[in-house]
XYZ file of N, CA and C in Angstrom:
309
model
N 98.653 93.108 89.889
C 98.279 91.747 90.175
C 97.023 91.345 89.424
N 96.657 90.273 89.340
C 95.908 89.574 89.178
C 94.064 89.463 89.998
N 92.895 89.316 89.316
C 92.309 89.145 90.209
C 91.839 87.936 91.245
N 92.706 86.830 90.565
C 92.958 85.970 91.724
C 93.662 85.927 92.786
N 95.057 87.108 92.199
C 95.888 87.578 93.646
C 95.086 88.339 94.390
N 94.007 89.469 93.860
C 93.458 90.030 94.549
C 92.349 89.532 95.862
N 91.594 88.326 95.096
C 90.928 87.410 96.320
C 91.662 86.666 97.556
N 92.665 86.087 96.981
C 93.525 85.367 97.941
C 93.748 86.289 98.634
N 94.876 87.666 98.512
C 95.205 88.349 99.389
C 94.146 89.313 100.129
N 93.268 89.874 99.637
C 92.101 90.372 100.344
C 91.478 89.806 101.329
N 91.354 88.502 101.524
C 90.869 87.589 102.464
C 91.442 88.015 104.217
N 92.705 88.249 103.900
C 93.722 88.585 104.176
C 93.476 90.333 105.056
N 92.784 90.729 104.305
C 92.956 92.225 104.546
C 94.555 92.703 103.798
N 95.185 92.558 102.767
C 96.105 92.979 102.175
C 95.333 93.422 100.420
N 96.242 94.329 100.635
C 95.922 95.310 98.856
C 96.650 95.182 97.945
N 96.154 94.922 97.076
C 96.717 94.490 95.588
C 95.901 95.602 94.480
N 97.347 96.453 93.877
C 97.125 97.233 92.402
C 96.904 96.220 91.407
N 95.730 96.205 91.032
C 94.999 95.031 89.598
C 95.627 95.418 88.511
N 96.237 94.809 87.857
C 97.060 95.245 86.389
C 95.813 95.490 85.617
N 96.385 96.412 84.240
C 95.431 97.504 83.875
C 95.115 96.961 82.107
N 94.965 95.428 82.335
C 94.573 94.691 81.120
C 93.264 94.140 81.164
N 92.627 94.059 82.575
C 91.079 93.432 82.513
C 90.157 94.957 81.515
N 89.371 94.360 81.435
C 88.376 95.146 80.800
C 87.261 95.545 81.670
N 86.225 96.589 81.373
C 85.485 97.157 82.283
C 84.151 95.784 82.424
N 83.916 94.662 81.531
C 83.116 93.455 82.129
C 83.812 92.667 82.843
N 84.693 92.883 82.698
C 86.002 91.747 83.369
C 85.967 92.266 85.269
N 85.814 93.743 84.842
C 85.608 94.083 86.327
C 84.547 94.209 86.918
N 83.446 94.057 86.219
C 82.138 94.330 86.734
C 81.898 92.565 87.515
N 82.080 91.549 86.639
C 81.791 90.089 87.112
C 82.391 90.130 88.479
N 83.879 90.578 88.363
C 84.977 90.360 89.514
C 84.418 91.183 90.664
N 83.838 92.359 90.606
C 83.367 93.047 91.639
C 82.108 92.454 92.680
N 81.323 91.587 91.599
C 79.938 91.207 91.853
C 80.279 89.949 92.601
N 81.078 89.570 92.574
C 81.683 87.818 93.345
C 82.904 88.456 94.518
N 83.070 89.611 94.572
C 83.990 90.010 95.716
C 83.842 91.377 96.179
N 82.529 91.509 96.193
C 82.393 93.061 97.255
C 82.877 93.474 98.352
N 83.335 92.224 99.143
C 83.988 92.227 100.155
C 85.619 93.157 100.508
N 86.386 92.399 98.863
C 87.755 93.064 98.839
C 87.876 94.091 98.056
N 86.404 95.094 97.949
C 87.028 96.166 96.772
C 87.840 97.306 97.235
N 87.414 96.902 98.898
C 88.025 98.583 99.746
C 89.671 98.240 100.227
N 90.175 96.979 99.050
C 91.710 96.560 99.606
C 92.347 96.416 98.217
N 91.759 97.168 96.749
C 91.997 96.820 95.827
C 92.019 98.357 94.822
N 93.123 98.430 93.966
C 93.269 99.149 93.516
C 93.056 99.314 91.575
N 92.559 100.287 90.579
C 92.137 99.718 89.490
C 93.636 100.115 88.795
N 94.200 100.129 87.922
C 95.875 100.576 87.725
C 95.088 101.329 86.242
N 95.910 102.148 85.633
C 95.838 102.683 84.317
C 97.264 103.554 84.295
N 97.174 103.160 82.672
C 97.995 103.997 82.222
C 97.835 105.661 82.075
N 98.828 106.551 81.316
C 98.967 107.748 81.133
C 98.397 108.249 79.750
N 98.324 107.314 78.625
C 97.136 108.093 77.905
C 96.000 108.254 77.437
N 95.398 108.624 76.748
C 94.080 109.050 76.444
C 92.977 107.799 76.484
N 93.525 106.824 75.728
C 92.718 105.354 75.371
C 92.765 104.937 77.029
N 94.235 104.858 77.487
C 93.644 104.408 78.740
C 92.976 104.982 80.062
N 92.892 106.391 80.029
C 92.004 107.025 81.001
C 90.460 107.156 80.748
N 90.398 106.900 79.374
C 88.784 106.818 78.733
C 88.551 105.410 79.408
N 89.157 104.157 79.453
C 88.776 102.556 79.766
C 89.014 102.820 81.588
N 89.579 103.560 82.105
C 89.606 103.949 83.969
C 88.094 104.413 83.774
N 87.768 105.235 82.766
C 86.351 105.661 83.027
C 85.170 104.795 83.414
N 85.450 103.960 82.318
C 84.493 103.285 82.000
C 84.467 102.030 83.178
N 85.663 101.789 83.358
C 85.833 100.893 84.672
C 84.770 101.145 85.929
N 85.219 102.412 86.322
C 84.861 103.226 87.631
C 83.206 103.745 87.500
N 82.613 103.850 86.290
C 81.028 103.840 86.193
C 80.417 102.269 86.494
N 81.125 101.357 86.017
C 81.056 99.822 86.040
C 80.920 99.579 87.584
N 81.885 99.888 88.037
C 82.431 99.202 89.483
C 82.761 100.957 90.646
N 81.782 101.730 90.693
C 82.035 102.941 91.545
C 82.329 102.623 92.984
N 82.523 101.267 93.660
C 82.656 100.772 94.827
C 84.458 101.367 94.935
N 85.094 101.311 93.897
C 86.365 101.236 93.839
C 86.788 102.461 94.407
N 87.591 102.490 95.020
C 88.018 103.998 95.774
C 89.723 104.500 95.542
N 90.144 103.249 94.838
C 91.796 103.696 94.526
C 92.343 103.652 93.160
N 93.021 104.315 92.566
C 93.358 104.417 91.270
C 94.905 104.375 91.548
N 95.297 103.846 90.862
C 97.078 103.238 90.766
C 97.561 103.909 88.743
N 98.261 104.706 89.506
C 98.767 105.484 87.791
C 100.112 104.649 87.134
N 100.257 104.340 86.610
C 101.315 103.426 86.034
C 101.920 103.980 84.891
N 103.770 104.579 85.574
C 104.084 105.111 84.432
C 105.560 104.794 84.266
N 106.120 105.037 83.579
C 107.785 104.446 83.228
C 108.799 105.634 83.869
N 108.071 106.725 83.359
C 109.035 107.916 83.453
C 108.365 109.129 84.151
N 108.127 109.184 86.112
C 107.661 110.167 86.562
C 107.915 111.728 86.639
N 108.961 111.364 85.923
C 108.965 113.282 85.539
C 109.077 113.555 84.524
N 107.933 113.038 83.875
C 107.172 113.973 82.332
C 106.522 114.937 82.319
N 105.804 115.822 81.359
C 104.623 115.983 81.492
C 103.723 115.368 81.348
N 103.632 114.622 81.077
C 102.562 113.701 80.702
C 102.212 113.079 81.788
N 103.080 112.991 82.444
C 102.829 112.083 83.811
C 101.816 113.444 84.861
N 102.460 114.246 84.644
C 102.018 115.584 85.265
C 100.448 116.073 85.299
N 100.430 115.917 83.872
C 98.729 116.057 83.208
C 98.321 114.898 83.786
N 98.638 113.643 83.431
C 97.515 112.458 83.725
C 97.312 113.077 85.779
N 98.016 113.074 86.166
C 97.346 112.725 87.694
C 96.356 114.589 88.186
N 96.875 115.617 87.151
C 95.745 116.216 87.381
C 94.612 116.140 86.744
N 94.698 115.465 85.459
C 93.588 115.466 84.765
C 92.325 113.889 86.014
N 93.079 113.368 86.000
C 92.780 112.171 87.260
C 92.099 112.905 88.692
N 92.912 113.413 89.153
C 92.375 114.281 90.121
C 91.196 115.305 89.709
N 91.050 115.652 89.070
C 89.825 116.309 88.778
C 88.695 115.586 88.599
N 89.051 114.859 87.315
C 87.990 114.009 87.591
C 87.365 113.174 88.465
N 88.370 112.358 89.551
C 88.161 111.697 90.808
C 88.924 112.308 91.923
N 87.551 113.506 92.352
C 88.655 113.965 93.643
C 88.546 113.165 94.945
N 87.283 112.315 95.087
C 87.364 111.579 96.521
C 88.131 110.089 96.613
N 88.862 110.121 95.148
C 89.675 108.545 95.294
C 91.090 108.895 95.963
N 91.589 107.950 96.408
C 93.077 108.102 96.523
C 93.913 107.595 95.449
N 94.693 108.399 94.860
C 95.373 108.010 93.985
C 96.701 107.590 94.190
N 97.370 106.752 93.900
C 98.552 105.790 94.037
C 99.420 105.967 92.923
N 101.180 105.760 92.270
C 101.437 105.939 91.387
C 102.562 104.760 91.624
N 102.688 104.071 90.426
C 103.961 102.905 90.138
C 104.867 103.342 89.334
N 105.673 103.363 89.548
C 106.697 104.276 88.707
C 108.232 102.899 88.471
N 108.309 103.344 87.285
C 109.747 101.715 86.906
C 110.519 102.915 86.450
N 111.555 102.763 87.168
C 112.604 103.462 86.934
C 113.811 102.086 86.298
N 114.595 102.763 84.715
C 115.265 101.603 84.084
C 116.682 102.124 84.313
């Protein structure tokens, strides 16, 4: 979603996975105008390298965030395998979430 879906529905007390196209200022502004809904909001990333380096950089930006949403096409890769331990290591007190599109 969106981070306007994310305000509307947070208001709410409902959680919304943030699609994984904002940028780490994009989330820092959005965090600073809605501290309220960060504990109903999830940051999404992809499975490779470019995009777990920009989850990084997100989550130093905005460390309020406590959920990570893995976004992948095909959950039984390896790749899929590596990303959520390499994820888990690095963030062991988040909860991690996974979206999976099966075609």
């Amino acid at each position: 979603g969106t981070f306007e879906m994310a305000a509307a529905l947070g208001k709410h007390g409902l959680f919304t996975t943030i699609h994984k196209y904002y940028e780490p200022d994009e989330w820092l502004e959005f965090a600073n105008n809605n501290k309220d809904i960060l504990p109903h909001i999830a940051v999404t990333c992809g499975i490779n390298d470019h995009e777990f380096e920009k989850l990084k950089r997100i989550l130093e930006a905005v460390p309020d965030i406590s959920f990570i949403c893995l976004d992948v096409a095909n959950g039984y890769t390896q790749q899929f395998v590596d990303i959520v331990r390499k994820t888990r290591t690095a963030y062991p007190q988040h909860t991690i979430i996974v979206s999976i599109f099966y075609f």
